[in-house]
Short mmCIF file of C-alpha atoms in Angstrom, two decimals:
data_model
loop_
_atom_site.label_atom_id
_atom_site.label_comp_id
_atom_site.label_asym_id
_atom_site.label_seq_id
_atom_site.Cartn_x
_atom_site.Cartn_y
_atom_site.Cartn_z
CA MET A 5 58.07 36.05 -4.63
CA SER A 6 55.17 33.78 -4.21
CA PRO A 7 55.21 30.16 -4.32
CA LEU A 8 53.20 28.64 -7.30
CA ARG A 9 49.53 27.73 -6.42
CA TYR A 10 47.79 28.09 -9.29
CA LEU A 11 47.49 26.45 -12.66
CA LEU A 12 45.93 28.94 -15.31
CA VAL A 13 44.00 26.28 -17.56
CA LEU A 14 43.46 28.18 -20.80
CA ASP A 15 41.89 27.00 -24.51
CA PHE A 16 41.54 29.63 -27.06
CA GLU A 17 39.10 29.22 -29.38
CA ALA A 18 39.02 31.66 -32.56
CA THR A 19 37.50 32.61 -35.91
CA CYS A 20 39.51 30.29 -38.93
CA ASP A 21 38.65 28.59 -42.10
CA ASN A 22 39.93 25.46 -43.34
CA THR A 23 41.39 27.63 -46.47
CA ASN A 24 42.77 30.65 -44.73
CA ARG A 25 41.39 32.65 -47.25
CA ILE A 26 38.10 33.64 -45.66
CA VAL A 27 39.57 33.89 -42.72
CA PRO A 28 44.01 34.43 -42.75
CA ARG A 29 46.29 33.52 -40.43
CA GLU A 30 47.60 36.85 -39.07
CA GLU A 31 43.71 37.62 -38.65
CA MET A 32 42.26 35.53 -36.27
CA GLU A 33 40.32 36.24 -33.43
CA VAL A 34 39.95 34.94 -29.94
CA ILE A 35 35.79 34.22 -29.95
CA GLU A 36 36.01 32.11 -26.81
CA LEU A 37 38.44 33.14 -23.26
CA PRO A 38 37.55 30.08 -21.02
CA THR A 39 40.28 30.19 -17.48
CA ILE A 40 39.90 27.23 -15.03
CA LEU A 41 41.71 28.03 -11.89
CA TYR A 42 43.30 25.33 -10.51
CA ASP A 43 44.77 25.10 -6.45
CA ILE A 44 47.21 22.04 -7.24
CA GLU A 45 47.57 21.90 -3.40
CA GLN A 46 43.89 21.66 -2.68
CA ASP A 47 43.40 19.98 -5.72
CA LYS A 48 40.25 21.75 -6.40
CA VAL A 49 39.14 24.26 -9.46
CA GLU A 50 38.87 27.10 -6.71
CA ALA A 51 36.92 29.60 -9.99
CA VAL A 52 36.24 29.46 -13.65
CA PHE A 53 35.85 32.23 -16.41
CA HIS A 54 34.33 31.87 -19.15
CA GLU A 55 32.94 34.67 -22.04
CA TYR A 56 32.04 34.16 -25.79
CA VAL A 57 34.08 37.17 -27.57
CA ARG A 58 32.33 38.96 -30.48
CA PRO A 59 35.19 39.42 -33.50
CA SER A 60 35.73 42.97 -35.20
CA LEU A 61 37.43 42.01 -38.80
CA HIS A 62 35.28 38.66 -39.54
CA PRO A 63 31.79 38.85 -37.48
CA THR A 64 30.53 35.78 -39.68
CA LEU A 65 31.86 32.66 -38.67
CA THR A 66 33.03 30.37 -40.87
CA PRO A 67 31.26 26.88 -41.45
CA PHE A 68 34.30 25.30 -40.56
CA CYS A 69 34.70 27.05 -37.81
CA THR A 70 31.47 26.92 -36.33
CA ASP A 71 31.65 22.47 -37.27
CA LEU A 72 34.91 22.71 -35.48
CA THR A 73 33.97 24.28 -32.34
CA GLY A 74 30.26 24.36 -32.47
CA ILE A 75 29.82 27.75 -31.24
CA GLN A 76 27.47 29.08 -32.77
CA GLN A 77 26.92 32.27 -34.77
CA ALA A 78 23.77 33.87 -32.27
CA THR A 79 26.59 33.14 -30.01
CA ILE A 80 28.91 35.63 -31.21
CA ASP A 81 26.33 38.31 -31.98
CA ALA A 82 25.16 38.67 -28.41
CA ALA A 83 28.90 38.43 -27.20
CA ALA A 84 30.86 41.45 -26.04
CA PRO A 85 33.57 42.81 -28.32
CA PHE A 86 37.52 40.88 -27.16
CA PRO A 87 38.76 44.90 -25.22
CA ASP A 88 35.52 43.91 -22.70
CA VAL A 89 36.06 41.16 -22.47
CA TRP A 90 39.49 41.25 -21.69
CA GLU A 91 38.75 43.65 -18.63
CA ARG A 92 36.25 41.55 -17.16
CA TYR A 93 39.10 38.65 -17.49
CA GLN A 94 41.47 41.13 -15.83
CA GLY A 95 39.51 41.29 -13.07
CA PHE A 96 38.93 38.38 -12.23
CA LEU A 97 42.85 37.64 -12.40
CA ARG A 98 42.94 40.45 -9.89
CA THR A 99 40.05 39.09 -7.61
CA HIS A 100 42.31 35.77 -6.90
CA GLU A 101 45.50 37.85 -6.48
CA ILE A 102 46.85 37.16 -9.35
CA ILE A 103 47.73 40.08 -11.04
CA ASP A 104 49.40 41.45 -8.22
CA SER A 105 50.91 38.13 -6.96
CA PRO A 106 51.70 36.70 -10.55
CA SER A 107 54.12 33.92 -9.16
CA SER A 108 52.06 32.22 -7.37
CA ALA A 109 50.65 31.27 -10.78
CA ILE A 110 51.11 30.15 -13.98
CA TYR A 111 49.37 29.42 -17.55
CA LEU A 112 49.28 25.73 -18.76
CA THR A 113 48.41 25.12 -22.21
CA CYS A 114 47.99 22.27 -24.53
CA GLY A 115 50.42 24.00 -26.99
CA ASP A 116 52.32 27.33 -27.04
CA TRP A 117 49.79 29.18 -29.58
CA ASP A 118 47.30 30.94 -26.91
CA LEU A 119 50.14 33.09 -25.25
CA LYS A 120 52.54 32.94 -27.99
CA THR A 121 50.47 33.46 -30.97
CA MET A 122 47.61 34.68 -30.07
CA LEU A 123 47.22 36.29 -26.89
CA PRO A 124 49.76 39.01 -28.58
CA MET A 125 48.06 39.40 -32.34
CA GLN A 126 44.67 39.65 -30.41
CA LEU A 127 46.00 42.36 -27.82
CA ARG A 128 47.45 44.01 -31.14
CA LEU A 129 44.48 44.26 -33.34
CA SER A 130 42.66 45.55 -30.27
CA LYS A 131 45.31 48.70 -29.63
CA LEU A 132 46.25 46.32 -26.63
CA LEU A 133 49.01 45.05 -26.99
CA GLU A 134 51.26 48.11 -25.90
CA SER A 135 49.15 47.85 -21.99
CA SER A 136 49.70 44.46 -21.68
CA SER A 137 53.47 44.66 -23.01
CA THR A 138 57.02 45.23 -22.00
CA PRO A 139 59.44 47.75 -24.03
CA SER A 140 61.02 45.32 -25.11
CA GLY A 141 57.78 43.35 -27.46
CA THR A 142 57.23 40.23 -23.90
CA LEU A 143 53.56 40.05 -22.42
CA VAL A 144 53.88 41.48 -18.54
CA ALA A 145 53.45 39.14 -15.94
CA PRO A 146 51.23 36.47 -16.21
CA TYR A 147 50.91 36.31 -19.40
CA HIS A 148 54.42 35.69 -20.22
CA ARG A 149 54.57 32.37 -19.12
CA TRP A 150 53.39 28.58 -19.80
CA LEU A 151 53.38 25.51 -19.25
CA ASN A 152 52.99 23.47 -22.34
CA ILE A 153 51.03 19.93 -21.01
CA LYS A 154 52.36 18.33 -24.60
CA ASN A 155 56.19 18.92 -23.00
CA SER A 156 54.91 18.42 -19.68
CA TYR A 157 53.46 15.13 -20.52
CA ARG A 158 56.03 13.67 -22.89
CA ARG A 159 58.53 13.97 -20.31
CA PHE A 160 56.72 12.80 -16.88
CA TYR A 161 56.04 9.75 -18.88
CA HIS A 162 58.84 8.69 -21.08
CA LEU A 163 57.62 9.60 -24.12
CA LYS A 164 59.27 9.50 -27.22
CA TYR A 165 56.79 11.97 -28.71
CA PRO A 166 54.83 15.03 -28.01
CA LYS A 167 50.85 13.92 -28.03
CA GLY A 168 48.05 16.33 -28.86
CA MET A 169 45.23 16.19 -26.07
CA ALA A 170 42.87 13.20 -27.53
CA SER A 171 45.72 10.81 -27.66
CA MET A 172 47.30 12.11 -23.82
CA LEU A 173 43.95 10.71 -22.83
CA ALA A 174 43.89 7.81 -24.93
CA HIS A 175 47.03 7.01 -23.67
CA ALA A 176 46.19 7.68 -20.12
CA LYS A 177 43.30 5.23 -20.81
CA MET A 178 40.82 8.20 -20.25
CA GLU A 179 37.58 9.10 -22.21
CA LEU A 180 37.02 12.60 -23.98
CA GLU A 181 34.07 14.81 -22.00
CA GLY A 182 32.48 16.97 -24.14
CA ARG A 183 33.65 18.60 -27.08
CA HIS A 184 36.70 18.76 -28.90
CA HIS A 185 37.63 22.20 -29.61
CA SER A 186 35.36 23.52 -27.46
CA GLY A 187 37.59 25.72 -25.09
CA ILE A 188 35.47 25.46 -22.36
CA ASP A 189 35.53 21.53 -22.21
CA ASP A 190 39.03 21.44 -23.61
CA CYS A 191 40.05 22.91 -20.83
CA LYS A 192 38.31 20.56 -18.55
CA ASN A 193 40.17 17.49 -20.21
CA ILE A 194 43.12 18.96 -19.50
CA LEU A 195 42.56 19.42 -16.32
CA ARG A 196 41.61 16.04 -15.82
CA LEU A 197 45.13 15.17 -17.59
CA VAL A 198 46.97 17.72 -14.77
CA GLN A 199 45.17 15.45 -12.31
CA LYS A 200 46.19 12.25 -13.43
CA MET A 201 50.25 13.55 -13.64
CA ARG A 202 49.13 15.00 -10.19
CA GLN A 203 48.56 11.67 -9.01
CA ASP A 204 50.99 9.35 -10.68
CA GLY A 205 53.70 12.47 -8.81
CA TRP A 206 53.97 14.94 -11.19
CA LYS A 207 55.03 18.72 -9.71
CA PRO A 208 54.29 21.11 -11.96
CA GLU A 209 57.58 23.56 -10.47
CA ASP A 210 59.72 20.18 -11.54
CA ASP A 211 58.72 22.20 -15.15
CA LEU A 212 59.68 25.33 -14.59
CA LEU A 213 62.38 27.58 -16.34
CA PRO A 214 63.03 30.65 -17.08
CA GLN A 215 61.57 30.65 -20.21
CA GLU A 216 58.90 28.85 -20.09
CA GLY A 217 56.82 29.30 -23.85
CA SER A 218 60.37 29.31 -25.52
CA ARG A 219 60.60 25.57 -25.30
#
């Protein structure tokens, strides 16, 4: 097993509305797929993947979704559908030897939703779930495990309750950079929190358990 070298900082944005009537929760689709590949030992960004995705069930974004994410309809209209983006994304991971050596990296997300809920739902919708999961239904490596920074931050700083990203930044006396709920900007802000935690002595390995995503 390869030692842990990378964090894959991920934050999906998805179709949504504030009533769940126009876009029911079970019909949400990924519209932004960003990942920052962070070299833990070198404390540097090794690479970035960032693409927008054209949804199929609800191709027209709701005003609520645009206001929340800042993603414009023209951007989505010009984007590729999820299967095409997913193929390029796996190529990105393969280029950095993560597909062939998945133990060298672990995802880091702000919450469990991205990989526990959204990715399986999107893969199912795109008819890619069977090729991306085991017979038991668990996603294949490296998508099957992740660290939830909310839990890691709470434990490391001995807080009573987990905090959202904005609250963690405030606790760390850091300003929000970019736009909250922009997937790529959220990834960058999450990485800033990771780097602060690392400076204070946090080791991602300390939070690795057999079922990271179930916590």
